[in-house]
């Protein structure tokens, strides 16, 4: 079992002793917990495409459906060379918890293909997306399982997948995928939703804990990762007056204690640049990803991949709060260490839940055929995610436990309640 899967399962195991008090029937409770440790369904196959030279190439593809007691399975599809069955299972488990904690009516699932998409031509990427959609077609649908983008996938890929799915089933069914382009039934605000939701949670956290009201510019932020999530988090945090002092890609980080020009950095990345070649201006310097983790900032935001904060680098962290925008960026050991040191960790299932929350709004719009304004999307996102924060914060203060434990407590409880109502446990 890999580190990430271990960490995901321990989210459930770790809260079971505090949850047990809420369930007098110990046998039923145990059964429910055990069921949550294994997904309901593993779907796995090798899918193949012909590459540009006409040669057949095979890829391992997965869809893992963790739990659907609260609603259809929901979760993204990741294209990455490190995708594995364990990783997809871990991510599917986290999706069940994430949807439960925000209170949106979904279960959890995740998909993935073991591939380095930067090595594919556009045509190959389209063929791979189409083959993946054909492979999962029998298992997905608006009331079964609703995929979305994740690492290295986007609205264009969702469009190809929707086309392949609809061709097979013979009906229009836009609510089968979320994160689509607007032209195909996507929602305004979905692209930036994960970053926007994160900033809403950060504001709620700071208001509650650091008593920081208006002086956001005193709050310094370092962000590891500058993909969709890291970029929009940085951009929106800056627009809201926070001081983003460092960002990084996989090559290096850029640091300026006075604050960075996020738009200039983004334009540079859009042209395919690597931060290690970024033309530095006075006051800005190049740092390593390891140095970024150790910066003396208010908020450290891991927004890249899993396992970036481990027992080997956690002691370097001097931020006041770690704000998880990636899925599973902190290993269990590192998480324990941070808790002991009194550094709050705002868990992924809360802080990055803006993406799936707006996916839910997209699905609602598709099913009703009526489309919302961006103002309405953001207003409802703020309401939903701030309520999730407040619910968790209440548990933190009442039970004197960490934000992660409180979020897990709330989400596992909601899933178990749904399972029991259905007679599954
Ligand atoms: N991939 C995103 C996540 O990990 C979004 C999932 C979705 O919208 O279904 O939360």
XYZ file of N, CA and C and ligand atoms in Angstrom, residues 74-76 95 98 110 148-150 178 190 327 355-356 359, ligand 1:
55
model
N -18.441 11.027 -7.496
C -18.002 12.285 -8.107
C -16.513 12.416 -7.931
N -15.831 12.829 -8.980
C -14.394 13.066 -8.838
C -13.692 13.122 -10.181
N -12.540 13.726 -10.176
C -11.826 14.006 -11.405
C -11.132 12.806 -12.041
N -12.366 12.038 -2.079
C -13.527 12.696 -2.703
C -14.814 12.422 -1.917
N -14.623 14.730 0.933
C -14.743 16.131 0.500
C -16.197 16.499 0.206
N -12.764 8.510 -8.389
C -11.625 9.160 -9.060
C -11.199 8.291 -10.224
N -14.747 14.683 -13.769
C -14.387 16.100 -13.926
C -12.882 16.176 -14.184
N -12.361 17.371 -14.429
C -10.902 17.485 -14.579
C -10.159 17.287 -13.259
N -8.902 16.913 -13.372
C -7.991 16.855 -12.226
C -6.602 17.203 -12.806
N -18.409 17.285 -15.456
C -18.358 18.704 -15.098
C -16.971 19.250 -15.429
N -16.252 28.003 -12.966
C -15.744 26.668 -12.624
C -14.225 26.604 -12.730
N -4.360 17.709 -3.307
C -4.974 16.588 -2.601
C -3.869 15.768 -1.941
N -13.662 23.483 -6.068
C -13.770 22.910 -7.426
C -14.977 22.000 -7.537
N -15.072 21.055 -6.627
C -16.187 20.108 -6.738
C -17.505 20.788 -6.369
N -18.563 22.280 -9.451
C -18.974 21.158 -10.304
C -20.423 20.781 -10.000
N -10.459 17.151 -9.273
C -11.092 18.067 -8.376
C -10.912 17.606 -6.944
O -10.014 16.854 -6.623
C -12.542 18.343 -8.743
C -13.445 17.162 -8.749
C -14.818 17.420 -9.346
O -15.126 18.541 -9.675
O -15.550 16.448 -9.447
O -11.598 18.042 -6.060
